[in-house]
Amino acid sequence: MNTRARQFGRSTLRLLTGDITRIPVDAIANAANSALAGGVGVDGAIHRAAGPGLMRELDAVRPADGLPAGQAVATGAGDLPAKFVFHAVGPIWRGGKHGEAEALVSCYLSCLRLAEERAARTLSFPSISTGAYGYPVDEAAALALNTVAGYFEQHQADTLIDEVLFVLFDGPTFSAYARALDRRSSVE
Ligand code: APR
């Protein structure tokens, strides 16, 4: 298994390849859709592994007109090796001039906030929006890692999060995130 880790502030940012539904953490982030209707990629894997209770919980919190891109809602985790699932709605790539970067950054910040509110010490992310939603993976990786690293540097005095794991499903995605991590120098 490929893995890389760097410390930012007092927390660790770790990259690994694998299936996010099999990595024990306090909270797992899901790449959901605005309708919170479940799906195929990591959304499908998470619902399959969690069991039907996840959708029942989403039925109770789903906004009538859908969850906007950039936002996330928390549920329990059913049979997953976690306590929570944070269902984040990533942006659909439309060429880069429709607020996609801001929405992607907001997905990660929303999940970090949900983790702090629940005192989650470990949080895992898939590569949000780089599958069905078509976000170019190199750009998405840089935004994702810079957002999490910057958050840890800014909140090193008060964050409760010890470790964020990016669980990447294939080699090319792992390599894109590894390149982005190498480029991100942590400012001491
Ligand atoms: N573990 C980790 N990563 C996974 C897994 C898994 N089990 N399954 C897929 N992935 C990876 C994909 O390879 C991709 O790198 O998650 C990344 C995100 O891809 P998608 O799941 O397609 O998510 P996204 O691009 O955000 O599109 C979201 O797809 O499944 C639907 O309901 C979902 O409509 C929403 C859309």
PDB file of C-alpha atoms and ligand atoms in Angstrom:
ATOM      1  CA  MET A   1       0.000   0.000   0.000  1.00  0.00           C
ATOM      2  CA  ASN A   2       1.275   3.459  -0.895  1.00  0.00           C
ATOM      3  CA  THR A   3       1.342   5.875   1.998  1.00  0.00           C
ATOM      4  CA  ARG A   4       2.818   9.350   2.700  1.00  0.00           C
ATOM      5  CA  ALA A   5       2.435  11.533   5.769  1.00  0.00           C
ATOM      6  CA  ARG A   6       3.381  15.074   6.763  1.00  0.00           C
ATOM      7  CA  GLN A   7       2.803  17.010   9.965  1.00  0.00           C
ATOM      8  CA  PHE A   8       1.134  20.420   9.805  1.00  0.00           C
ATOM      9  CA  GLY A   9       0.813  22.257  13.107  1.00  0.00           C
ATOM     10  CA  ARG A  10       0.232  19.489  15.633  1.00  0.00           C
ATOM     11  CA  SER A  11      -1.775  17.270  13.267  1.00  0.00           C
ATOM     12  CA  THR A  12      -0.861  14.709  10.630  1.00  0.00           C
ATOM     13  CA  LEU A  13      -2.025  14.662   7.026  1.00  0.00           C
ATOM     14  CA  ARG A  14      -1.691  11.150   5.583  1.00  0.00           C
ATOM     15  CA  LEU A  15      -2.182   9.805   2.054  1.00  0.00           C
ATOM     16  CA  LEU A  16      -2.899   6.147   1.417  1.00  0.00           C
ATOM     17  CA  THR A  17      -4.384   3.940  -1.268  1.00  0.00           C
ATOM     18  CA  GLY A  18      -7.341   1.766  -0.371  1.00  0.00           C
ATOM     19  CA  ASP A  19     -11.078   1.472   0.117  1.00  0.00           C
ATOM     20  CA  ILE A  20     -12.282   4.219   2.449  1.00  0.00           C
ATOM     21  CA  THR A  21     -15.047   1.979   3.856  1.00  0.00           C
ATOM     22  CA  ARG A  22     -12.432  -0.337   5.360  1.00  0.00           C
ATOM     23  CA  ILE A  23     -10.233   2.196   7.161  1.00  0.00           C
ATOM     24  CA  PRO A  24     -11.238   2.706  10.819  1.00  0.00           C
ATOM     25  CA  VAL A  25     -11.549   6.400  11.749  1.00  0.00           C
ATOM     26  CA  ASP A  26     -13.905   8.525  13.849  1.00  0.00           C
ATOM     27  CA  ALA A  27     -15.475  10.172  10.787  1.00  0.00           C
ATOM     28  CA  ILE A  28     -15.592   9.312   7.083  1.00  0.00           C
ATOM     29  CA  ALA A  29     -16.318  11.994   4.476  1.00  0.00           C
ATOM     30  CA  ASN A  30     -18.521  10.940   1.584  1.00  0.00           C
ATOM     31  CA  ALA A  31     -18.604  12.409  -1.943  1.00  0.00           C
ATOM     32  CA  ALA A  32     -22.368  12.781  -2.145  1.00  0.00           C
ATOM     33  CA  ASN A  33     -24.760  14.588  -4.472  1.00  0.00           C
ATOM     34  CA  SER A  34     -27.031  17.490  -3.753  1.00  0.00           C
ATOM     35  CA  ALA A  35     -30.065  15.214  -3.441  1.00  0.00           C
ATOM     36  CA  LEU A  36     -28.205  13.065  -0.851  1.00  0.00           C
ATOM     37  CA  ALA A  37     -29.717  10.201  -2.798  1.00  0.00           C
ATOM     38  CA  GLY A  38     -26.760   7.813  -2.744  1.00  0.00           C
ATOM     39  CA  GLY A  39     -24.912   6.954  -5.931  1.00  0.00           C
ATOM     40  CA  VAL A  40     -22.306   4.759  -7.526  1.00  0.00           C
ATOM     41  CA  GLY A  41     -18.671   5.644  -6.710  1.00  0.00           C
ATOM     42  CA  VAL A  42     -17.565   6.165  -3.154  1.00  0.00           C
ATOM     43  CA  ASP A  43     -21.129   7.221  -2.269  1.00  0.00           C
ATOM     44  CA  GLY A  44     -22.372   3.796  -3.327  1.00  0.00           C
ATOM     45  CA  ALA A  45     -19.574   1.998  -1.476  1.00  0.00           C
ATOM     46  CA  ILE A  46     -20.272   3.926   1.732  1.00  0.00           C
ATOM     47  CA  HIS A  47     -24.013   3.237   1.626  1.00  0.00           C
ATOM     48  CA  ARG A  48     -23.447  -0.444   0.848  1.00  0.00           C
ATOM     49  CA  ALA A  49     -20.995  -0.845   3.721  1.00  0.00           C
ATOM     50  CA  ALA A  50     -23.011   1.253   6.190  1.00  0.00           C
ATOM     51  CA  GLY A  51     -26.344  -0.425   5.526  1.00  0.00           C
ATOM     52  CA  PRO A  52     -29.830   1.020   4.951  1.00  0.00           C
ATOM     53  CA  GLY A  53     -29.869   3.058   8.140  1.00  0.00           C
ATOM     54  CA  LEU A  54     -27.673   5.710   6.513  1.00  0.00           C
ATOM     55  CA  MET A  55     -30.320   6.593   3.936  1.00  0.00           C
ATOM     56  CA  ARG A  56     -32.983   6.707   6.636  1.00  0.00           C
ATOM     57  CA  GLU A  57     -30.873   9.232   8.554  1.00  0.00           C
ATOM     58  CA  LEU A  58     -30.361  11.284   5.382  1.00  0.00           C
ATOM     59  CA  ASP A  59     -34.140  11.240   4.786  1.00  0.00           C
ATOM     60  CA  ALA A  60     -34.486  13.078   8.099  1.00  0.00           C
ATOM     61  CA  VAL A  61     -31.944  15.827   7.335  1.00  0.00           C
ATOM     62  CA  ARG A  62     -32.258  16.272   3.539  1.00  0.00           C
ATOM     63  CA  PRO A  63     -33.110  19.895   2.666  1.00  0.00           C
ATOM     64  CA  ALA A  64     -36.219  20.132   0.449  1.00  0.00           C
ATOM     65  CA  ASP A  65     -34.330  21.828  -2.372  1.00  0.00           C
ATOM     66  CA  GLY A  66     -31.139  19.794  -2.001  1.00  0.00           C
ATOM     67  CA  LEU A  67     -27.820  20.460  -0.277  1.00  0.00           C
ATOM     68  CA  PRO A  68     -25.767  23.045  -2.198  1.00  0.00           C
ATOM     69  CA  ALA A  69     -22.282  22.161  -3.445  1.00  0.00           C
ATOM     70  CA  GLY A  70     -19.687  22.966  -0.791  1.00  0.00           C
ATOM     71  CA  GLN A  71     -21.868  21.952   2.138  1.00  0.00           C
ATOM     72  CA  ALA A  72     -21.929  18.760   4.194  1.00  0.00           C
ATOM     73  CA  VAL A  73     -24.293  17.063   6.648  1.00  0.00           C
ATOM     74  CA  ALA A  74     -23.450  14.502   9.349  1.00  0.00           C
ATOM     75  CA  THR A  75     -25.086  11.146  10.041  1.00  0.00           C
ATOM     76  CA  GLY A  76     -24.120   8.077  12.023  1.00  0.00           C
ATOM     77  CA  ALA A  77     -22.025   5.443  10.276  1.00  0.00           C
ATOM     78  CA  GLY A  78     -24.129   2.272  10.505  1.00  0.00           C
ATOM     79  CA  ASP A  79     -21.896  -0.763  10.006  1.00  0.00           C
ATOM     80  CA  LEU A  80     -18.880   1.263   8.819  1.00  0.00           C
ATOM     81  CA  PRO A  81     -15.728   1.322  11.051  1.00  0.00           C
ATOM     82  CA  ALA A  82     -16.492   4.890  12.137  1.00  0.00           C
ATOM     83  CA  LYS A  83     -18.829   6.930  14.331  1.00  0.00           C
ATOM     84  CA  PHE A  84     -19.928   9.483  11.734  1.00  0.00           C
ATOM     85  CA  VAL A  85     -20.268   9.992   7.994  1.00  0.00           C
ATOM     86  CA  PHE A  86     -20.059  13.544   6.658  1.00  0.00           C
ATOM     87  CA  HIS A  87     -21.910  13.714   3.356  1.00  0.00           C
ATOM     88  CA  ALA A  88     -20.197  16.484   1.388  1.00  0.00           C
ATOM     89  CA  VAL A  89     -21.537  17.713  -1.951  1.00  0.00           C
ATOM     90  CA  GLY A  90     -18.638  18.415  -4.282  1.00  0.00           C
ATOM     91  CA  PRO A  91     -18.860  20.743  -7.296  1.00  0.00           C
ATOM     92  CA  ILE A  92     -19.509  19.346 -10.740  1.00  0.00           C
ATOM     93  CA  TRP A  93     -16.634  20.486 -12.980  1.00  0.00           C
ATOM     94  CA  ARG A  94     -17.894  22.934 -15.591  1.00  0.00           C
ATOM     95  CA  GLY A  95     -14.602  24.307 -16.855  1.00  0.00           C
ATOM     96  CA  GLY A  96     -13.413  26.105 -13.748  1.00  0.00           C
ATOM     97  CA  LYS A  97     -15.197  29.438 -14.032  1.00  0.00           C
ATOM     98  CA  HIS A  98     -18.340  28.566 -12.079  1.00  0.00           C
ATOM     99  CA  GLY A  99     -17.058  28.692  -8.508  1.00  0.00           C
ATOM    100  CA  GLU A 100     -15.861  25.091  -8.552  1.00  0.00           C
ATOM    101  CA  ALA A 101     -12.638  25.785  -6.614  1.00  0.00           C
ATOM    102  CA  GLU A 102     -14.467  27.710  -3.884  1.00  0.00           C
ATOM    103  CA  ALA A 103     -17.060  24.963  -3.542  1.00  0.00           C
ATOM    104  CA  LEU A 104     -14.412  22.240  -3.334  1.00  0.00           C
ATOM    105  CA  VAL A 105     -12.492  24.118  -0.637  1.00  0.00           C
ATOM    106  CA  SER A 106     -15.759  24.621   1.201  1.00  0.00           C
ATOM    107  CA  CYS A 107     -16.443  20.855   1.173  1.00  0.00           C
ATOM    108  CA  TYR A 108     -13.230  20.183   3.063  1.00  0.00           C
ATOM    109  CA  LEU A 109     -13.707  23.056   5.509  1.00  0.00           C
ATOM    110  CA  SER A 110     -17.315  21.977   6.178  1.00  0.00           C
ATOM    111  CA  CYS A 111     -16.163  18.448   7.048  1.00  0.00           C
ATOM    112  CA  LEU A 112     -13.339  19.746   9.282  1.00  0.00           C
ATOM    113  CA  ARG A 113     -15.894  21.875  11.128  1.00  0.00           C
ATOM    114  CA  LEU A 114     -18.282  18.936  11.548  1.00  0.00           C
ATOM    115  CA  ALA A 115     -15.359  16.889  12.899  1.00  0.00           C
ATOM    116  CA  GLU A 116     -14.437  19.564  15.472  1.00  0.00           C
ATOM    117  CA  GLU A 117     -18.068  19.851  16.606  1.00  0.00           C
ATOM    118  CA  ARG A 118     -18.114  16.086  17.286  1.00  0.00           C
ATOM    119  CA  ALA A 119     -14.597  15.889  18.743  1.00  0.00           C
ATOM    120  CA  ALA A 120     -13.622  13.471  15.960  1.00  0.00           C
ATOM    121  CA  ARG A 121      -9.878  12.827  16.283  1.00  0.00           C
ATOM    122  CA  THR A 122      -9.460  11.145  12.919  1.00  0.00           C
ATOM    123  CA  LEU A 123     -11.198  11.987   9.656  1.00  0.00           C
ATOM    124  CA  SER A 124     -10.864  10.322   6.247  1.00  0.00           C
ATOM    125  CA  PHE A 125     -11.564  11.896   2.848  1.00  0.00           C
ATOM    126  CA  PRO A 126     -11.952  10.411  -0.615  1.00  0.00           C
ATOM    127  CA  SER A 127     -10.836  12.505  -3.577  1.00  0.00           C
ATOM    128  CA  ILE A 128     -14.035  14.549  -3.733  1.00  0.00           C
ATOM    129  CA  SER A 129     -15.344  15.522  -7.203  1.00  0.00           C
ATOM    130  CA  THR A 130     -12.540  13.883  -9.221  1.00  0.00           C
ATOM    131  CA  GLY A 131     -14.643  10.903 -10.323  1.00  0.00           C
ATOM    132  CA  ALA A 132     -18.108  11.276 -11.817  1.00  0.00           C
ATOM    133  CA  TYR A 133     -17.964  15.031 -11.220  1.00  0.00           C
ATOM    134  CA  GLY A 134     -14.958  15.391 -13.483  1.00  0.00           C
ATOM    135  CA  TYR A 135     -12.798  17.755 -11.462  1.00  0.00           C
ATOM    136  CA  PRO A 136      -9.192  17.646 -12.799  1.00  0.00           C
ATOM    137  CA  VAL A 137      -7.355  15.606 -10.181  1.00  0.00           C
ATOM    138  CA  ASP A 138      -4.140  17.663  -9.984  1.00  0.00           C
ATOM    139  CA  GLU A 139      -6.070  20.859  -9.288  1.00  0.00           C
ATOM    140  CA  ALA A 140      -8.416  19.118  -6.862  1.00  0.00           C
ATOM    141  CA  ALA A 141      -5.505  17.509  -4.990  1.00  0.00           C
ATOM    142  CA  ALA A 142      -3.727  20.850  -4.539  1.00  0.00           C
ATOM    143  CA  LEU A 143      -6.915  22.523  -3.279  1.00  0.00           C
ATOM    144  CA  ALA A 144      -7.726  19.631  -0.934  1.00  0.00           C
ATOM    145  CA  LEU A 145      -4.277  19.356   0.626  1.00  0.00           C
ATOM    146  CA  ASN A 146      -3.680  23.100   0.876  1.00  0.00           C
ATOM    147  CA  THR A 147      -7.055  23.506   2.571  1.00  0.00           C
ATOM    148  CA  VAL A 148      -6.394  20.808   5.177  1.00  0.00           C
ATOM    149  CA  ALA A 149      -2.743  21.781   5.742  1.00  0.00           C
ATOM    150  CA  GLY A 150      -3.686  25.450   6.038  1.00  0.00           C
ATOM    151  CA  TYR A 151      -6.473  24.610   8.467  1.00  0.00           C
ATOM    152  CA  PHE A 152      -4.086  22.650  10.697  1.00  0.00           C
ATOM    153  CA  GLU A 153      -1.504  25.454  10.648  1.00  0.00           C
ATOM    154  CA  GLN A 154      -4.143  28.070  11.453  1.00  0.00           C
ATOM    155  CA  HIS A 155      -5.818  26.021  14.232  1.00  0.00           C
ATOM    156  CA  GLN A 156      -2.846  24.225  15.757  1.00  0.00           C
ATOM    157  CA  ALA A 157      -3.671  25.693  19.175  1.00  0.00           C
ATOM    158  CA  ASP A 158      -7.288  24.538  19.267  1.00  0.00           C
ATOM    159  CA  THR A 159      -7.992  21.765  16.756  1.00  0.00           C
ATOM    160  CA  LEU A 160      -9.108  18.429  18.209  1.00  0.00           C
ATOM    161  CA  ILE A 161      -8.243  16.585  15.006  1.00  0.00           C
ATOM    162  CA  ASP A 162      -5.088  14.478  15.273  1.00  0.00           C
ATOM    163  CA  GLU A 163      -5.059  13.061  11.758  1.00  0.00           C
ATOM    164  CA  VAL A 164      -6.714  13.489   8.383  1.00  0.00           C
ATOM    165  CA  LEU A 165      -6.351  10.610   5.931  1.00  0.00           C
ATOM    166  CA  PHE A 166      -6.879  10.914   2.191  1.00  0.00           C
ATOM    167  CA  VAL A 167      -7.868   7.426   1.060  1.00  0.00           C
ATOM    168  CA  LEU A 168      -7.195   7.257  -2.675  1.00  0.00           C
ATOM    169  CA  PHE A 169      -8.680   4.542  -4.790  1.00  0.00           C
ATOM    170  CA  ASP A 170      -6.116   4.203  -7.573  1.00  0.00           C
ATOM    171  CA  GLY A 171      -2.462   4.836  -8.348  1.00  0.00           C
ATOM    172  CA  PRO A 172      -2.816   7.909 -10.552  1.00  0.00           C
ATOM    173  CA  THR A 173      -4.980   9.643  -7.959  1.00  0.00           C
ATOM    174  CA  PHE A 174      -2.514   8.760  -5.196  1.00  0.00           C
ATOM    175  CA  SER A 175       0.348  10.141  -7.340  1.00  0.00           C
ATOM    176  CA  ALA A 176      -1.511  13.406  -7.927  1.00  0.00           C
ATOM    177  CA  TYR A 177      -2.035  13.850  -4.193  1.00  0.00           C
ATOM    178  CA  ALA A 178       1.581  12.855  -3.439  1.00  0.00           C
ATOM    179  CA  ARG A 179       2.819  15.512  -5.897  1.00  0.00           C
ATOM    180  CA  ALA A 180       0.568  18.101  -4.286  1.00  0.00           C
ATOM    181  CA  LEU A 181       1.815  17.125  -0.818  1.00  0.00           C
ATOM    182  CA  ASP A 182       5.435  17.406  -1.925  1.00  0.00           C
ATOM    183  CA  ARG A 183       4.753  20.899  -3.289  1.00  0.00           C
ATOM    184  CA  ARG A 184       3.028  22.052  -0.106  1.00  0.00           C
ATOM    185  CA  SER A 185       5.793  23.232   2.237  1.00  0.00           C
ATOM    186  CA  SER A 186       4.548  23.461   5.810  1.00  0.00           C
ATOM    187  CA  VAL A 187       5.245  26.932   7.218  1.00  0.00           C
ATOM    188  CA  GLU A 188       6.540  26.421  10.748  1.00  0.00           C
TER     189      GLU A 188
HETATM  190  N1  APR B   1     -12.847   4.346  -1.402  1.00  0.00           N
HETATM  191  C1  APR B   1     -12.141   5.478  -1.704  1.00  0.00           C
HETATM  192  N2  APR B   1     -12.303   6.170  -2.843  1.00  0.00           N
HETATM  193  C2  APR B   1     -13.209   5.696  -3.736  1.00  0.00           C
HETATM  194  C3  APR B   1     -13.988   4.524  -3.497  1.00  0.00           C
HETATM  195  C4  APR B   1     -13.768   3.849  -2.277  1.00  0.00           C
HETATM  196  N3  APR B   1     -14.445   2.733  -1.957  1.00  0.00           N
HETATM  197  N4  APR B   1     -14.796   4.336  -4.584  1.00  0.00           N
HETATM  198  C5  APR B   1     -14.522   5.317  -5.461  1.00  0.00           C
HETATM  199  N5  APR B   1     -13.568   6.142  -4.963  1.00  0.00           N
HETATM  200  C6  APR B   1     -12.936   7.313  -5.567  1.00  0.00           C
HETATM  201  C7  APR B   1     -13.022   7.465  -7.060  1.00  0.00           C
HETATM  202  O1  APR B   1     -12.096   6.611  -7.714  1.00  0.00           O
HETATM  203  C8  APR B   1     -12.645   8.941  -7.189  1.00  0.00           C
HETATM  204  O2  APR B   1     -11.226   9.082  -7.126  1.00  0.00           O
HETATM  205  O3  APR B   1     -13.595   8.466  -5.072  1.00  0.00           O
HETATM  206  C9  APR B   1     -13.254   9.561  -5.918  1.00  0.00           C
HETATM  207  C10 APR B   1     -14.513  10.370  -6.161  1.00  0.00           C
HETATM  208  O4  APR B   1     -15.266   9.769  -7.214  1.00  0.00           O
HETATM  209  P1  APR B   1     -16.871   9.632  -7.140  1.00  0.00           P
HETATM  210  O5  APR B   1     -17.235   8.626  -6.137  1.00  0.00           O
HETATM  211  O6  APR B   1     -17.349   9.450  -8.546  1.00  0.00           O
HETATM  212  O7  APR B   1     -17.365  11.048  -6.572  1.00  0.00           O
HETATM  213  P2  APR B   1     -17.519  12.459  -7.294  1.00  0.00           P
HETATM  214  O8  APR B   1     -16.590  12.626  -8.440  1.00  0.00           O
HETATM  215  O9  APR B   1     -17.498  13.457  -6.176  1.00  0.00           O
HETATM  216  O10 APR B   1     -19.001  12.386  -7.913  1.00  0.00           O
HETATM  217  C11 APR B   1     -20.076  12.392  -7.007  1.00  0.00           C
HETATM  218  O11 APR B   1     -21.043  10.417  -7.972  1.00  0.00           O
HETATM  219  O12 APR B   1     -21.491   8.460  -6.833  1.00  0.00           O
HETATM  220  C12 APR B   1     -22.034   9.651  -7.287  1.00  0.00           C
HETATM  221  O13 APR B   1     -23.757  10.106  -5.694  1.00  0.00           O
HETATM  222  C13 APR B   1     -22.492  10.526  -6.158  1.00  0.00           C
HETATM  223  O14 APR B   1     -23.666  11.997  -7.623  1.00  0.00           O
HETATM  224  C14 APR B   1     -22.509  11.871  -6.839  1.00  0.00           C
HETATM  225  C15 APR B   1     -21.270  11.810  -7.712  1.00  0.00           C
END
